Each structure stands twice: as C-alpha cells, then as structure tokens.
Amino acid sequence: MKVQGVIFDMDGLMFDSEKLYYQANLAAAQKMNLNYSDDYYERFIGASDEDLMAFFREAFGSEAQVQEFMQLTYQEIDQAIHHNELQKKPGLDELLAFIDQHKISKAIASSNFKTKISDFLTATQLASQFPTIISMDDVTKGKPAPELFLTALAALGTPAAETLVLEDSRNGLLAAQAAGIPCIIVPDLITPTAEMQALALEIVPDLFAVRDFIKSNS
C-alpha cells in the first residue's frame, strides 16, 4: 500500500507512558488505601478516561473517591514529567523525520485530553511536529469506538486505504478496524493476542520497523 497519511496513537506508542500511568495509579491507590489490581489497568489500556472512571466508580464505590484517585494520579504524572521520566519510544524521531522527508501527512488521535497531550509533546520537544491533534475533547466516544480515527482521517484528507493507524493496544486496533483504516501494532505492555494478530496489518517490534514498512511501500 502507498502510505499518504499516518495517524499516531500517543500513550504506549509514541511514549513509554503506560508504565508511568500504571505507577501513578498504584501510588494514588496506596495513598488512599484502595485495592488496585493489575487487571484494572490492563483492561483499559487504550481506552478513554471516561470509560476508566466509569469502571472505577463501581470498583471504588463513590464518585468522590474516583475524583480523588484521578487527581492524585495526574499529580504523579505531572511530577514524572517534571523529573524528565517521560521517554520517547525507540525509533520515534527517525520515523517522524522519514515521514516529513517524504511529505506524508500525520496526526495524533489519542484517548487522552488535549492538555495532557500538549504537556507530553512540550516535554519531549515535539510540540511543533503535529499540527493535527484529535483528542477526547473533540469526540463523544473514545476507543474502541472509531470516532477518534474517523475525525483524524477527515482532518488529514487522505484515503482510508492509504492511511496507517499506529497503535499498541487492542482497543486502538478495534477502533481502527471499525474506522476501516489499516493498523500496525507496535506492542507495549500487552502481548498481542491471536485476535489482534488476525486484525492487524502488521505487528512489528518498534517504530524503526514502521519506518521500514512505509519505506518498502513507497
């Protein structure tokens, strides 16, 4: 396939941020003496904060506890960014340089909110790289619903068949599938399942391999 556009997920794909979120969730739960299972985090990788909070309302028992938990989590994340703990994924800079060199359109479509996306891009000196950013502020439903990717596709103006979604999660892959856009999976914390292997265009080890895929299809 000739690639005219690339839509980037952010957390776990561009940045090694899923570990930061997990550690922040654990720290927040410990401060509040709440039970926090690994399963809580894994099931919502790639999903929106809205879906996550709905689950935590049931798990924690009250809206007040959920709000305090999320506030503490964001404080932990802000501290991590302040201490330069947010790391780019291997190959990100090289992939972005290749995309720009070949005049391929690009966008971010993230289940995060614009303020946090902006914080991450600023902290990693990438704020000028993405003129097109679609966040949960722009849609009514997060992944696995296709709205984020459909909105990004419309903004790019590229054909779906000639656009790539780059994702690390099952929720993101299902969203891309529902949007009719080919998706490459770059695994992060979760090993791809048989279902993901069947749905993904490719499963590759890192963003260097994504660059090589686009190069071989140019």
Short mmCIF file of C-alpha atoms in Angstrom, two decimals:
data_model
loop_
_atom_site.label_atom_id
_atom_site.label_comp_id
_atom_site.label_asym_id
_atom_site.label_seq_id
_atom_site.Cartn_x
_atom_site.Cartn_y
_atom_site.Cartn_z
CA MET A 1 0.00 0.00 0.00
CA LYS A 2 1.14 3.54 -0.75
CA VAL A 3 1.06 5.49 2.50
CA GLN A 4 -0.21 9.08 2.28
CA GLY A 5 -1.14 9.58 5.93
CA VAL A 6 -0.17 8.25 9.35
CA ILE A 7 -2.33 8.51 12.47
CA PHE A 8 -0.42 8.09 15.71
CA ASP A 9 -1.83 6.86 18.98
CA MET A 10 0.13 8.53 21.77
CA ASP A 11 0.33 6.62 25.07
CA GLY A 12 2.37 3.44 24.76
CA LEU A 13 3.03 4.12 21.07
CA MET A 14 4.92 7.42 20.92
CA PHE A 15 5.91 7.49 24.57
CA ASP A 16 6.71 4.94 27.24
CA SER A 17 3.87 6.44 29.25
CA GLU A 18 1.71 3.42 30.06
CA LYS A 19 4.24 2.41 32.73
CA LEU A 20 4.07 5.92 34.17
CA TYR A 21 0.27 5.75 34.33
CA TYR A 22 0.43 2.34 35.98
CA GLN A 23 2.93 3.54 38.58
CA ALA A 24 0.86 6.69 39.15
CA ASN A 25 -2.30 4.63 39.63
CA LEU A 26 -0.52 2.40 42.13
CA ALA A 27 0.85 5.38 44.06
CA ALA A 28 -2.59 7.04 44.16
CA ALA A 29 -4.26 3.83 45.33
CA GLN A 30 -1.66 3.35 48.07
CA LYS A 31 -2.17 6.89 49.35
CA MET A 32 -5.91 6.24 49.55
CA ASN A 33 -5.61 2.69 50.91
CA LEU A 34 -7.55 1.35 47.93
CA ASN A 35 -7.22 -2.09 46.41
CA TYR A 36 -5.75 -1.78 42.92
CA SER A 37 -5.48 -4.88 40.75
CA ASP A 38 -3.20 -5.19 37.73
CA ASP A 39 -6.31 -6.26 35.84
CA TYR A 40 -7.84 -2.83 36.46
CA TYR A 41 -5.14 -1.17 34.41
CA GLU A 42 -4.61 -3.78 31.69
CA ARG A 43 -8.25 -3.94 30.65
CA PHE A 44 -8.38 -0.20 29.94
CA ILE A 45 -5.09 0.35 28.10
CA GLY A 46 -6.01 2.45 25.07
CA ALA A 47 -9.46 3.36 26.40
CA SER A 48 -10.67 6.80 27.41
CA ASP A 49 -10.54 8.30 30.90
CA GLU A 50 -14.34 8.40 30.74
CA ASP A 51 -14.55 4.59 30.44
CA LEU A 52 -11.86 4.17 33.08
CA MET A 53 -13.67 6.40 35.55
CA ALA A 54 -16.97 4.58 34.99
CA PHE A 55 -15.25 1.34 35.93
CA PHE A 56 -13.60 2.86 39.00
CA ARG A 57 -16.96 4.19 40.23
CA GLU A 58 -18.04 0.57 40.54
CA ALA A 59 -14.69 -0.65 41.89
CA PHE A 60 -14.15 2.12 44.47
CA GLY A 61 -17.76 2.72 45.44
CA SER A 62 -18.07 6.51 45.27
CA GLU A 63 -17.64 9.41 42.88
CA ALA A 64 -15.60 11.32 45.49
CA GLN A 65 -13.05 8.51 45.71
CA VAL A 66 -12.76 8.30 41.93
CA GLN A 67 -12.17 12.05 41.65
CA GLU A 68 -9.51 11.96 44.37
CA PHE A 69 -7.88 8.93 42.77
CA MET A 70 -7.69 10.62 39.35
CA GLN A 71 -6.42 13.88 40.85
CA LEU A 72 -3.62 12.06 42.68
CA THR A 73 -2.82 10.08 39.53
CA TYR A 74 -2.44 13.27 37.47
CA GLN A 75 -0.25 14.80 40.18
CA GLU A 76 2.03 11.78 40.00
CA ILE A 77 2.17 12.05 36.19
CA ASP A 78 2.99 15.76 36.36
CA GLN A 79 5.83 15.01 38.77
CA ALA A 80 7.16 12.31 36.45
CA ILE A 81 7.16 14.75 33.52
CA HIS A 82 8.84 17.40 35.69
CA HIS A 83 11.62 14.92 36.51
CA ASN A 84 12.12 14.02 32.82
CA GLU A 85 10.81 10.48 33.29
CA LEU A 86 8.71 10.56 30.10
CA GLN A 87 10.70 8.79 27.40
CA LYS A 88 10.12 8.61 23.64
CA LYS A 89 9.70 5.17 22.16
CA PRO A 90 12.69 3.88 20.15
CA GLY A 91 12.53 5.00 16.54
CA LEU A 92 10.02 7.81 17.03
CA ASP A 93 12.35 10.62 15.97
CA GLU A 94 13.58 8.63 12.99
CA LEU A 95 10.03 7.76 11.87
CA LEU A 96 8.91 11.38 12.14
CA ALA A 97 11.92 12.55 10.14
CA PHE A 98 11.19 9.99 7.41
CA ILE A 99 7.51 10.98 7.27
CA ASP A 100 8.39 14.66 6.96
CA GLN A 101 11.06 13.97 4.35
CA HIS A 102 8.53 12.15 2.18
CA LYS A 103 5.76 14.70 2.78
CA ILE A 104 3.41 12.18 4.37
CA SER A 105 0.57 13.75 6.38
CA LYS A 106 0.42 12.90 10.07
CA ALA A 107 -1.86 13.35 13.05
CA ILE A 108 -2.28 12.23 16.65
CA ALA A 109 -5.55 10.56 17.66
CA SER A 110 -5.40 9.90 21.39
CA SER A 111 -7.86 8.86 24.10
CA ASN A 112 -6.12 11.42 26.31
CA PHE A 113 -7.18 15.05 26.67
CA LYS A 114 -5.57 17.94 24.77
CA THR A 115 -3.94 19.46 27.85
CA LYS A 116 -2.10 16.24 28.65
CA ILE A 117 -1.16 15.65 25.01
CA SER A 118 0.25 19.17 24.92
CA ASP A 119 2.18 18.55 28.14
CA PHE A 120 3.73 15.39 26.71
CA LEU A 121 4.65 16.95 23.36
CA THR A 122 6.15 20.02 25.03
CA ALA A 123 8.17 17.92 27.47
CA THR A 124 9.67 15.92 24.58
CA GLN A 125 10.23 18.88 22.23
CA LEU A 126 7.65 17.62 19.73
CA ALA A 127 5.05 20.38 20.07
CA SER A 128 5.70 21.69 16.54
CA GLN A 129 5.58 18.27 14.91
CA PHE A 130 1.83 17.72 14.97
CA PRO A 131 -0.46 20.44 13.61
CA THR A 132 -3.33 17.94 13.68
CA ILE A 133 -4.28 16.54 17.10
CA ILE A 134 -7.55 14.78 17.82
CA SER A 135 -8.28 14.14 21.49
CA MET A 136 -11.15 13.19 23.76
CA ASP A 137 -12.07 16.88 23.77
CA ASP A 138 -13.07 16.50 20.10
CA VAL A 139 -15.27 13.38 20.21
CA THR A 140 -18.13 11.86 22.17
CA LYS A 141 -16.78 8.30 22.42
CA GLY A 142 -13.26 7.01 22.93
CA LYS A 143 -11.67 3.82 21.65
CA PRO A 144 -12.72 1.14 20.78
CA ALA A 145 -15.30 3.37 19.06
CA PRO A 146 -13.91 4.62 15.71
CA GLU A 147 -14.71 8.33 16.18
CA LEU A 148 -11.18 9.46 17.07
CA PHE A 149 -9.70 7.86 13.97
CA LEU A 150 -12.51 8.92 11.64
CA THR A 151 -12.11 12.51 12.83
CA ALA A 152 -8.34 12.37 12.30
CA LEU A 153 -8.81 10.84 8.85
CA ALA A 154 -11.19 13.63 7.85
CA ALA A 155 -8.70 16.23 9.11
CA LEU A 156 -5.87 14.67 7.09
CA GLY A 157 -7.99 14.30 3.96
CA THR A 158 -6.20 11.10 2.93
CA PRO A 159 -7.93 7.94 1.65
CA ALA A 160 -8.53 5.36 4.40
CA ALA A 161 -6.84 2.64 2.33
CA GLU A 162 -3.70 4.80 2.04
CA THR A 163 -3.58 5.81 5.69
CA LEU A 164 -1.96 3.91 8.56
CA VAL A 165 -3.02 3.87 12.18
CA LEU A 166 -0.17 3.12 14.58
CA GLU A 167 -1.35 1.53 17.83
CA ASP A 168 -0.16 -0.57 20.75
CA SER A 169 -3.49 -1.68 22.23
CA ARG A 170 -6.43 -3.93 21.42
CA ASN A 171 -8.86 -1.05 21.99
CA GLY A 172 -6.99 1.06 19.46
CA LEU A 173 -6.84 -1.77 16.95
CA LEU A 174 -10.59 -2.36 17.24
CA ALA A 175 -11.18 1.38 16.73
CA ALA A 176 -9.03 1.40 13.60
CA GLN A 177 -10.80 -1.70 12.30
CA ALA A 178 -14.19 -0.07 12.87
CA ALA A 179 -12.96 3.05 11.05
CA GLY A 180 -11.81 0.99 8.06
CA ILE A 181 -8.17 2.12 8.37
CA PRO A 182 -5.25 -0.36 8.21
CA CYS A 183 -3.48 -0.64 11.57
CA ILE A 184 0.07 -1.58 12.52
CA ILE A 185 0.56 -2.75 16.08
CA VAL A 186 3.75 -1.91 17.97
CA PRO A 187 3.29 -3.85 21.23
CA ASP A 188 3.91 -2.14 24.55
CA LEU A 189 2.82 -3.72 27.85
CA ILE A 190 0.42 -6.31 26.43
CA THR A 191 1.46 -9.18 24.17
CA PRO A 192 -0.76 -9.23 21.05
CA THR A 193 -3.48 -11.88 21.15
CA ALA A 194 -4.45 -14.18 18.30
CA GLU A 195 -7.37 -11.82 17.62
CA MET A 196 -5.01 -8.84 17.32
CA GLN A 197 -2.69 -10.78 15.03
CA ALA A 198 -5.62 -11.56 12.76
CA LEU A 199 -6.88 -7.96 12.60
CA ALA A 200 -3.60 -6.04 12.36
CA LEU A 201 -1.98 -5.21 9.03
CA GLU A 202 1.38 -5.91 10.66
CA ILE A 203 2.75 -6.46 14.16
CA VAL A 204 6.25 -5.02 14.41
CA PRO A 205 8.77 -4.69 17.25
CA ASP A 206 9.34 -0.93 17.17
CA LEU A 207 8.87 2.32 15.27
CA PHE A 208 12.04 1.69 13.24
CA ALA A 209 10.16 -1.23 11.71
CA VAL A 210 7.20 1.05 10.94
CA ARG A 211 9.56 3.37 9.06
CA ASP A 212 10.92 0.39 7.13
CA PHE A 213 7.39 -0.78 6.29
CA ILE A 214 6.44 2.62 4.88
CA LYS A 215 9.76 2.82 3.01
CA SER A 216 9.18 -0.58 1.40
CA ASN A 217 5.71 0.52 0.30
CA SER A 218 6.70 3.94 -1.05
#
